[in-house]
PDB file of C-alpha atoms in Angstrom:
ATOM      1  CA  MET A   1      -5.710 -50.009 -76.254  1.00 50.00           C
ATOM      2  CA  LEU A   2      -8.199 -50.720 -73.372  1.00 48.00           C
ATOM      3  CA  ILE A   3      -5.715 -50.887 -70.508  1.00 51.00           C
ATOM      4  CA  PRO A   4      -3.662 -48.302 -71.494  1.00 52.00           C
ATOM      5  CA  ILE A   5      -6.532 -45.867 -71.705  1.00 52.00           C
ATOM      6  CA  LEU A   6      -8.002 -47.362 -68.351  1.00 48.00           C
ATOM      7  CA  LYS A   7      -5.121 -47.072 -66.530  1.00 50.00           C
ATOM      8  CA  ARG A   8      -4.382 -43.269 -67.645  1.00 57.00           C
ATOM      9  CA  ARG A   9      -7.763 -42.781 -65.804  1.00 55.00           C
ATOM     10  CA  LEU A  10      -7.051 -44.586 -63.082  1.00 50.00           C
ATOM     11  CA  TYR A  11      -3.780 -42.693 -62.210  1.00 51.00           C
ATOM     12  CA  THR A  12      -5.806 -39.130 -62.711  1.00 53.00           C
ATOM     13  CA  LEU A  13      -8.577 -40.000 -60.292  1.00 50.00           C
ATOM     14  CA  SER A  14      -5.953 -41.011 -57.916  1.00 50.00           C
ATOM     15  CA  LYS A  15      -3.917 -37.809 -57.683  1.00 49.00           C
ATOM     16  CA  ALA A  16      -7.078 -35.641 -57.750  1.00 47.00           C
ATOM     17  CA  THR A  17      -7.705 -37.365 -54.730  1.00 46.00           C
ATOM     18  CA  SER A  18      -4.541 -36.972 -53.413  1.00 46.00           C
ATOM     19  CA  ARG A  19      -4.697 -32.997 -53.812  1.00 46.00           C
ATOM     20  CA  LEU A  20      -8.744 -33.551 -52.185  1.00 44.00           C
ATOM     21  CA  HIS A  21      -6.728 -35.162 -49.164  1.00 45.00           C
ATOM     22  CA  LEU A  22      -4.295 -33.148 -48.792  1.00 46.00           C
ATOM     23  CA  SER A  23      -5.983 -29.865 -49.042  1.00 48.00           C
ATOM     24  CA  PRO A  24      -7.342 -27.777 -46.098  1.00 53.00           C
ATOM     25  CA  PRO A  25     -11.041 -27.439 -45.728  1.00 54.00           C
ATOM     26  CA  PRO A  26     -11.918 -23.633 -46.677  1.00 56.00           C
ATOM     27  CA  PRO A  27     -12.780 -21.629 -43.658  1.00 57.00           C
ATOM     28  CA  THR A  28     -16.397 -21.454 -42.608  1.00 56.00           C
ATOM     29  CA  PRO A  29     -17.587 -17.962 -42.220  1.00 55.00           C
ATOM     30  CA  THR A  30     -19.227 -16.585 -38.888  1.00 53.00           C
ATOM     31  CA  LYS A  31     -21.943 -14.975 -39.129  1.00 53.00           C
ATOM     32  CA  LEU A  32     -22.922 -11.905 -36.703  1.00 52.00           C
ATOM     33  CA  ARG A  33     -26.452 -11.215 -36.251  1.00 55.00           C
ATOM     34  CA  GLY A  34     -26.173  -7.459 -37.537  1.00 53.00           C
ATOM     35  CA  PRO A  35     -23.963  -5.254 -39.198  1.00 54.00           C
ATOM     36  CA  ILE A  36     -20.292  -5.292 -38.329  1.00 48.00           C
ATOM     37  CA  THR A  37     -19.786  -1.930 -36.937  1.00 49.00           C
ATOM     38  CA  THR A  38     -17.077   0.344 -35.042  1.00 46.00           C
ATOM     39  CA  THR A  39     -18.214  -0.653 -31.774  1.00 45.00           C
ATOM     40  CA  THR A  40     -18.223  -3.827 -32.602  1.00 44.00           C
ATOM     41  CA  THR A  41     -14.964  -4.283 -34.086  1.00 45.00           C
ATOM     42  CA  THR A  42     -13.780  -2.347 -31.039  1.00 43.00           C
ATOM     43  CA  THR A  43     -15.595  -4.819 -28.077  1.00 41.00           C
ATOM     44  CA  ILE A  44     -13.884  -7.784 -30.311  1.00 40.00           C
ATOM     45  CA  ASN A  45     -10.223  -6.005 -30.038  1.00 44.00           C
ATOM     46  CA  THR A  46     -10.984  -5.786 -26.431  1.00 40.00           C
ATOM     47  CA  PHE A  47     -11.543  -9.036 -25.484  1.00 37.00           C
ATOM     48  CA  SER A  48      -8.700 -10.324 -27.860  1.00 40.00           C
ATOM     49  CA  THR A  49      -6.803  -7.972 -25.360  1.00 40.00           C
ATOM     50  CA  PHE A  50      -7.728  -9.107 -22.482  1.00 38.00           C
ATOM     51  CA  SER A  51      -7.802 -13.154 -22.747  1.00 40.00           C
ATOM     52  CA  SER A  52      -4.418 -12.945 -23.958  1.00 39.00           C
ATOM     53  CA  PRO A  53      -2.668 -13.944 -20.582  1.00 40.00           C
ATOM     54  CA  SER A  54       0.010 -11.772 -21.238  1.00 40.00           C
ATOM     55  CA  ARG A  55      -1.871  -8.746 -21.173  1.00 38.00           C
ATOM     56  CA  ARG A  56      -4.628  -9.752 -18.851  1.00 36.00           C
ATOM     57  CA  PRO A  57      -4.637  -7.006 -15.878  1.00 35.00           C
ATOM     58  CA  THR A  58      -3.802  -8.351 -11.937  1.00 34.00           C
ATOM     59  CA  ARG A  59      -5.346  -7.339  -8.764  1.00 36.00           C
ATOM     60  CA  THR A  60      -1.817  -6.107  -8.126  1.00 39.00           C
ATOM     61  CA  ASN A  61      -1.383  -4.121 -11.217  1.00 33.00           C
ATOM     62  CA  LEU A  62      -4.677  -2.455 -10.798  1.00 26.00           C
ATOM     63  CA  LEU A  63      -3.361  -1.616  -7.182  1.00 31.00           C
ATOM     64  CA  LYS A  64      -0.494  -0.031  -7.967  1.00 37.00           C
ATOM     65  CA  LYS A  65      -2.433   2.128 -10.950  1.00 31.00           C
ATOM     66  CA  SER A  66      -5.082   3.041  -7.837  1.00 30.00           C
ATOM     67  CA  MET A  67      -2.465   4.274  -5.387  1.00 34.00           C
ATOM     68  CA  PRO A  68      -0.611   7.111  -6.614  1.00 35.00           C
ATOM     69  CA  SER A  69      -3.581   8.716  -6.712  1.00 34.00           C
ATOM     70  CA  LEU A  70      -5.170   7.800  -3.934  1.00 39.00           C
ATOM     71  CA  PRO A  71      -1.988   7.565  -1.236  1.00 41.00           C
ATOM     72  CA  PHE A  72      -4.290   7.784   1.956  1.00 45.00           C
ATOM     73  CA  LEU A  73      -5.410   4.479   0.590  1.00 46.00           C
ATOM     74  CA  GLY A  74      -2.198   3.144  -0.109  1.00 40.00           C
ATOM     75  CA  SER A  75      -0.851   4.146   3.231  1.00 43.00           C
ATOM     76  CA  PHE A  76      -2.728   1.150   4.254  1.00 44.00           C
ATOM     77  CA  PHE A  77      -1.364  -1.790   2.054  1.00 39.00           C
ATOM     78  CA  SER A  78       2.289  -0.384   2.839  1.00 41.00           C
ATOM     79  CA  SER A  79       4.904   0.801   4.742  1.00 43.00           C
ATOM     80  CA  SER A  80       6.880   4.022   3.943  1.00 49.00           C
ATOM     81  CA  PRO A  81      10.847   3.679   3.351  1.00 48.00           C
ATOM     82  CA  LYS A  82      13.196   2.496   5.856  1.00 51.00           C
ATOM     83  CA  GLU A  83      15.741   4.916   6.576  1.00 55.00           C
ATOM     84  CA  LYS A  84      18.906   4.140   8.324  1.00 68.00           C
ATOM     85  CA  MET A  85      19.298   6.381  11.080  1.00 82.00           C
ATOM     86  CA  SER A  86      20.879   5.678  14.727  1.00 90.00           C
ATOM     87  CA  TYR A  87      19.427   6.023  17.932  1.00 96.00           C
ATOM     88  CA  PRO A  88      20.128   5.574  21.934  1.00 96.00           C
ATOM     89  CA  ASP A  89      18.317   3.003  21.715  1.00 97.00           C
ATOM     90  CA  GLY A  90      19.393   1.019  19.015  1.00 95.00           C
ATOM     91  CA  ARG A  91      18.416  -1.812  20.085  1.00 97.00           C
ATOM     92  CA  SER A  92      17.485  -5.193  16.383  1.00 96.00           C
ATOM     93  CA  ASP A  93      14.656  -5.798  15.316  1.00 96.00           C
ATOM     94  CA  ASP A  94      15.186  -9.832  16.973  1.00 97.00           C
ATOM     95  CA  GLU A  95      15.158  -7.793  20.506  1.00 98.00           C
ATOM     96  CA  TRP A  96      12.228  -4.934  19.453  1.00 98.00           C
ATOM     97  CA  ARG A  97      10.095  -8.661  18.468  1.00 97.00           C
ATOM     98  CA  ALA A  98      10.754 -10.150  22.277  1.00 97.00           C
ATOM     99  CA  VAL A  99       8.853  -7.006  23.723  1.00 97.00           C
ATOM    100  CA  LEU A 100       6.399  -5.845  21.170  1.00 98.00           C
ATOM    101  CA  ASN A 101       3.335  -7.685  19.488  1.00 97.00           C
ATOM    102  CA  LYS A 102       3.173  -8.364  16.104  1.00 97.00           C
ATOM    103  CA  ASP A 103       0.723  -5.443  15.720  1.00 97.00           C
ATOM    104  CA  GLN A 104       3.006  -3.237  17.415  1.00 97.00           C
ATOM    105  CA  PHE A 105       5.566  -4.041  15.483  1.00 98.00           C
ATOM    106  CA  ARG A 106       4.212  -3.521  11.898  1.00 97.00           C
ATOM    107  CA  VAL A 107       3.467  -0.175  13.208  1.00 97.00           C
ATOM    108  CA  ILE A 108       6.683   0.955  14.897  1.00 98.00           C
ATOM    109  CA  ARG A 109       8.916  -0.799  13.350  1.00 97.00           C
ATOM    110  CA  GLU A 110       8.278  -1.272  10.349  1.00 96.00           C
ATOM    111  CA  LYS A 111       6.376   2.084   9.426  1.00 94.00           C
ATOM    112  CA  GLY A 112       2.799   0.840   9.321  1.00 95.00           C
ATOM    113  CA  THR A 113      -0.606   1.961   9.741  1.00 95.00           C
ATOM    114  CA  GLU A 114      -3.504   1.275  11.929  1.00 96.00           C
ATOM    115  CA  ALA A 115      -6.500   1.351  10.335  1.00 95.00           C
ATOM    116  CA  PRO A 116      -8.955   4.725  11.391  1.00 96.00           C
ATOM    117  CA  PHE A 117     -11.453   4.985  14.393  1.00 96.00           C
ATOM    118  CA  THR A 118     -10.190   2.194  15.877  1.00 95.00           C
ATOM    119  CA  GLY A 119      -6.965   3.554  18.251  1.00 96.00           C
ATOM    120  CA  GLU A 120      -7.444   3.539  22.058  1.00 96.00           C
ATOM    121  CA  TYR A 121      -6.737   6.866  22.277  1.00 97.00           C
ATOM    122  CA  ASP A 122      -8.775   8.237  18.934  1.00 95.00           C
ATOM    123  CA  LYS A 123     -11.236   9.806  21.555  1.00 94.00           C
ATOM    124  CA  HIS A 124      -9.412   9.982  24.579  1.00 96.00           C
ATOM    125  CA  MET A 125      -8.915  12.670  25.900  1.00 95.00           C
ATOM    126  CA  PRO A 126      -7.447  13.268  29.470  1.00 95.00           C
ATOM    127  CA  SER A 127      -7.136  16.559  31.254  1.00 93.00           C
ATOM    128  CA  ALA A 128      -3.477  15.581  32.404  1.00 96.00           C
ATOM    129  CA  GLY A 129      -0.710  12.852  31.804  1.00 97.00           C
ATOM    130  CA  VAL A 130       1.762  12.237  29.338  1.00 98.00           C
ATOM    131  CA  TYR A 131       1.552   9.419  26.687  1.00 98.00           C
ATOM    132  CA  THR A 132       4.811   7.846  26.143  1.00 98.00           C
ATOM    133  CA  CYS A 133       6.852   5.655  23.223  1.00 98.00           C
ATOM    134  CA  ALA A 134       4.989   2.019  23.880  1.00 98.00           C
ATOM    135  CA  ALA A 135       8.407   1.013  22.304  1.00 98.00           C
ATOM    136  CA  CYS A 136      10.543   2.760  25.031  1.00 98.00           C
ATOM    137  CA  ASP A 137       8.583   4.152  27.148  1.00 97.00           C
ATOM    138  CA  ALA A 138      10.227   7.957  26.278  1.00 98.00           C
ATOM    139  CA  PRO A 139       7.891  10.915  27.333  1.00 98.00           C
ATOM    140  CA  LEU A 140       6.813  12.457  24.280  1.00 98.00           C
ATOM    141  CA  TYR A 141       3.606  14.798  24.666  1.00 98.00           C
ATOM    142  CA  LYS A 142       1.787  15.684  27.288  1.00 97.00           C
ATOM    143  CA  ALA A 143      -2.563  15.216  27.836  1.00 97.00           C
ATOM    144  CA  ASN A 144      -2.836  19.323  27.109  1.00 96.00           C
ATOM    145  CA  HIS A 145      -1.217  18.816  23.681  1.00 97.00           C
ATOM    146  CA  LYS A 146      -3.793  16.523  22.393  1.00 97.00           C
ATOM    147  CA  PHE A 147      -6.855  18.169  20.523  1.00 97.00           C
ATOM    148  CA  LYS A 148     -10.034  16.874  18.880  1.00 95.00           C
ATOM    149  CA  SER A 149      -9.729  16.629  14.516  1.00 95.00           C
ATOM    150  CA  GLY A 150     -12.402  14.172  13.848  1.00 94.00           C
ATOM    151  CA  CYS A 151      -9.209  12.618  11.431  1.00 95.00           C
ATOM    152  CA  GLY A 152      -9.120   8.746  12.994  1.00 96.00           C
ATOM    153  CA  TRP A 153      -6.181   9.182  14.794  1.00 97.00           C
ATOM    154  CA  PRO A 154      -4.325  10.894  17.922  1.00 97.00           C
ATOM    155  CA  ALA A 155      -4.074  14.376  17.087  1.00 98.00           C
ATOM    156  CA  TYR A 156      -1.183  16.575  19.157  1.00 98.00           C
ATOM    157  CA  PHE A 157      -0.797  20.111  17.917  1.00 98.00           C
ATOM    158  CA  ASP A 158       2.549  19.789  19.422  1.00 97.00           C
ATOM    159  CA  SER A 159       5.129  17.306  21.195  1.00 98.00           C
ATOM    160  CA  ILE A 160       7.603  17.464  24.551  1.00 98.00           C
ATOM    161  CA  PRO A 161      10.466  19.440  23.319  1.00 97.00           C
ATOM    162  CA  GLY A 162      13.000  17.123  21.699  1.00 97.00           C
ATOM    163  CA  ALA A 163      11.438  14.176  21.994  1.00 98.00           C
ATOM    164  CA  VAL A 164       9.873  13.523  18.687  1.00 98.00           C
ATOM    165  CA  THR A 165      12.563  13.736  15.550  1.00 97.00           C
ATOM    166  CA  ARG A 166      11.041  14.518  11.431  1.00 97.00           C
ATOM    167  CA  HIS A 167      12.436  14.442   8.335  1.00 93.00           C
ATOM    168  CA  THR A 168      10.864  14.276   5.158  1.00 92.00           C
ATOM    169  CA  ASP A 169       8.965  10.894   3.850  1.00 90.00           C
ATOM    170  CA  SER A 170       8.896  10.349   0.138  1.00 87.00           C
ATOM    171  CA  SER A 171       6.362   7.209  -0.394  1.00 83.00           C
ATOM    172  CA  PHE A 172       2.673   6.959  -2.481  1.00 80.00           C
ATOM    173  CA  GLY A 173       4.209   9.675  -4.997  1.00 84.00           C
ATOM    174  CA  MET A 174       4.013  12.044  -2.049  1.00 88.00           C
ATOM    175  CA  GLU A 175       5.849  14.351  -0.380  1.00 91.00           C
ATOM    176  CA  ARG A 176       4.750  13.975   3.610  1.00 94.00           C
ATOM    177  CA  THR A 177       6.755  14.791   6.874  1.00 96.00           C
ATOM    178  CA  GLU A 178       6.900  11.535   9.129  1.00 97.00           C
ATOM    179  CA  ILE A 179       7.650  11.675  12.691  1.00 98.00           C
ATOM    180  CA  VAL A 180       9.411   9.128  14.789  1.00 98.00           C
ATOM    181  CA  CYS A 181      10.383   8.735  18.541  1.00 98.00           C
ATOM    182  CA  SER A 182      13.976  10.884  19.310  1.00 98.00           C
ATOM    183  CA  ASN A 183      14.834   7.776  21.550  1.00 98.00           C
ATOM    184  CA  CYS A 184      14.127   4.816  19.284  1.00 98.00           C
ATOM    185  CA  GLY A 185      12.835   5.758  16.053  1.00 97.00           C
ATOM    186  CA  GLY A 186       9.760   3.891  16.785  1.00 98.00           C
ATOM    187  CA  HIS A 187       7.623   5.330  13.899  1.00 97.00           C
ATOM    188  CA  LEU A 188       4.638   7.553  15.123  1.00 98.00           C
ATOM    189  CA  GLY A 189       2.853   8.879  12.015  1.00 97.00           C
ATOM    190  CA  HIS A 190       3.102  12.125  10.442  1.00 96.00           C
ATOM    191  CA  VAL A 191       2.841  15.595  11.301  1.00 97.00           C
ATOM    192  CA  PHE A 192       0.590  18.097   8.664  1.00 96.00           C
ATOM    193  CA  LYS A 193       0.674  22.073   8.771  1.00 95.00           C
ATOM    194  CA  GLY A 194      -1.521  24.643   7.496  1.00 94.00           C
ATOM    195  CA  GLU A 195      -4.793  22.874   8.211  1.00 95.00           C
ATOM    196  CA  GLY A 196      -6.410  25.647   9.650  1.00 94.00           C
ATOM    197  CA  TYR A 197      -7.335  24.132  12.574  1.00 94.00           C
ATOM    198  CA  PRO A 198      -7.421  26.505  16.532  1.00 93.00           C
ATOM    199  CA  THR A 199      -4.556  25.375  18.277  1.00 95.00           C
ATOM    200  CA  PRO A 200      -1.401  27.574  18.465  1.00 96.00           C
ATOM    201  CA  THR A 201       0.987  25.591  15.832  1.00 96.00           C
ATOM    202  CA  ASP A 202      -1.597  25.315  13.103  1.00 94.00           C
ATOM    203  CA  GLU A 203       0.050  21.763  13.252  1.00 97.00           C
ATOM    204  CA  ARG A 204      -1.528  18.049  13.283  1.00 97.00           C
ATOM    205  CA  HIS A 205       0.083  15.023  14.669  1.00 98.00           C
ATOM    206  CA  CYS A 206      -1.429  12.257  13.584  1.00 97.00           C
ATOM    207  CA  VAL A 207      -0.011   9.280  15.981  1.00 98.00           C
ATOM    208  CA  ASN A 208      -1.325   5.549  15.531  1.00 98.00           C
ATOM    209  CA  SER A 209      -2.017   4.416  18.912  1.00 98.00           C
ATOM    210  CA  ILE A 210      -0.692   1.724  19.163  1.00 98.00           C
ATOM    211  CA  SER A 211       2.298   3.866  18.996  1.00 98.00           C
ATOM    212  CA  LEU A 212       1.621   5.432  22.323  1.00 98.00           C
ATOM    213  CA  LYS A 213       1.346   4.361  25.889  1.00 97.00           C
ATOM    214  CA  PHE A 214      -0.791   7.314  28.373  1.00 98.00           C
ATOM    215  CA  HIS A 215       0.364   7.301  31.993  1.00 97.00           C
ATOM    216  CA  ASP A 216      -1.809   9.292  34.340  1.00 91.00           C
ATOM    217  CA  LYS A 217       0.994  11.317  35.825  1.00 81.00           C
ATOM    218  CA  GLU A 218       3.823  12.926  34.262  1.00 73.00           C
ATOM    219  CA  GLY A 219       6.803  12.392  35.762  1.00 68.00           C
ATOM    220  CA  ASP A 220       6.004   8.666  34.454  1.00 62.00           C
ATOM    221  CA  GLY A 221       7.979   6.985  31.605  1.00 61.00           C
ATOM    222  CA  GLN A 222      11.818   7.541  31.237  1.00 60.00           C
ATOM    223  CA  LYS A 223      13.480  10.714  30.350  1.00 51.00           C
ATOM    224  CA  THR A 224      13.773  11.580  26.575  1.00 45.00           C
ATOM    225  CA  ALA A 225      17.262  11.491  25.521  1.00 44.00           C
ATOM    226  CA  GLY A 226      16.832  12.720  21.749  1.00 46.00           C
ATOM    227  CA  ASN A 227      16.638  16.164  20.492  1.00 44.00           C
ATOM    228  CA  GLY A 228      14.515  16.203  17.457  1.00 46.00           C
ATOM    229  CA  GLU A 229      17.310  15.412  14.781  1.00 42.00           C
ATOM    230  CA  ALA A 230      18.268  11.852  14.002  1.00 41.00           C
ATOM    231  CA  LYS A 231      21.372  10.750  14.210  1.00 36.00           C
TER     232      LYS A 231
END
């Protein structure tokens, strides 16, 4: 009689030990200092959201989010979209790279923008002379077209007739008027109207200095071949 009883007790003990080994330990409650409030819950949820790799904000996403509301700042990071147009001087990008330096190519051919108040001709106010395209040397502006605007880039209220071509630039979530050289299509900048400057046209051609060359005599530079309209 003793042996069967011992066997049953040993079997019962082994089953209990097995269940104890297989069962996971109960979770240890986390002690938070102070009562759990709505603010605490929001903070925890926010931390969990940003800790997830798929939801973690990146520098690129933050820039993309900020640029539409800051188009002026955005213009320093991106170029306006290129449009397929033909011009009298139709050199290829490789040919332009051979005659332009890296900064000139970025602005003139890739429609970049130089930093404000850094250009050679920002405060340049000659009494006579002509500004030509830095790429193809076509005359663009006369010295008496230039005025002080305080914008940080050379400003002109008018151009030599037919020297500058305008077209719509819809980059950065806004609509502006881009101006390019009518002879080679090189990017100059943008033109703005109705700003209240005391000039004959109430226009401001905001031009990158790097897109220009200055000549003391108006006869210098090539004769412009454009008519102000892209083909």
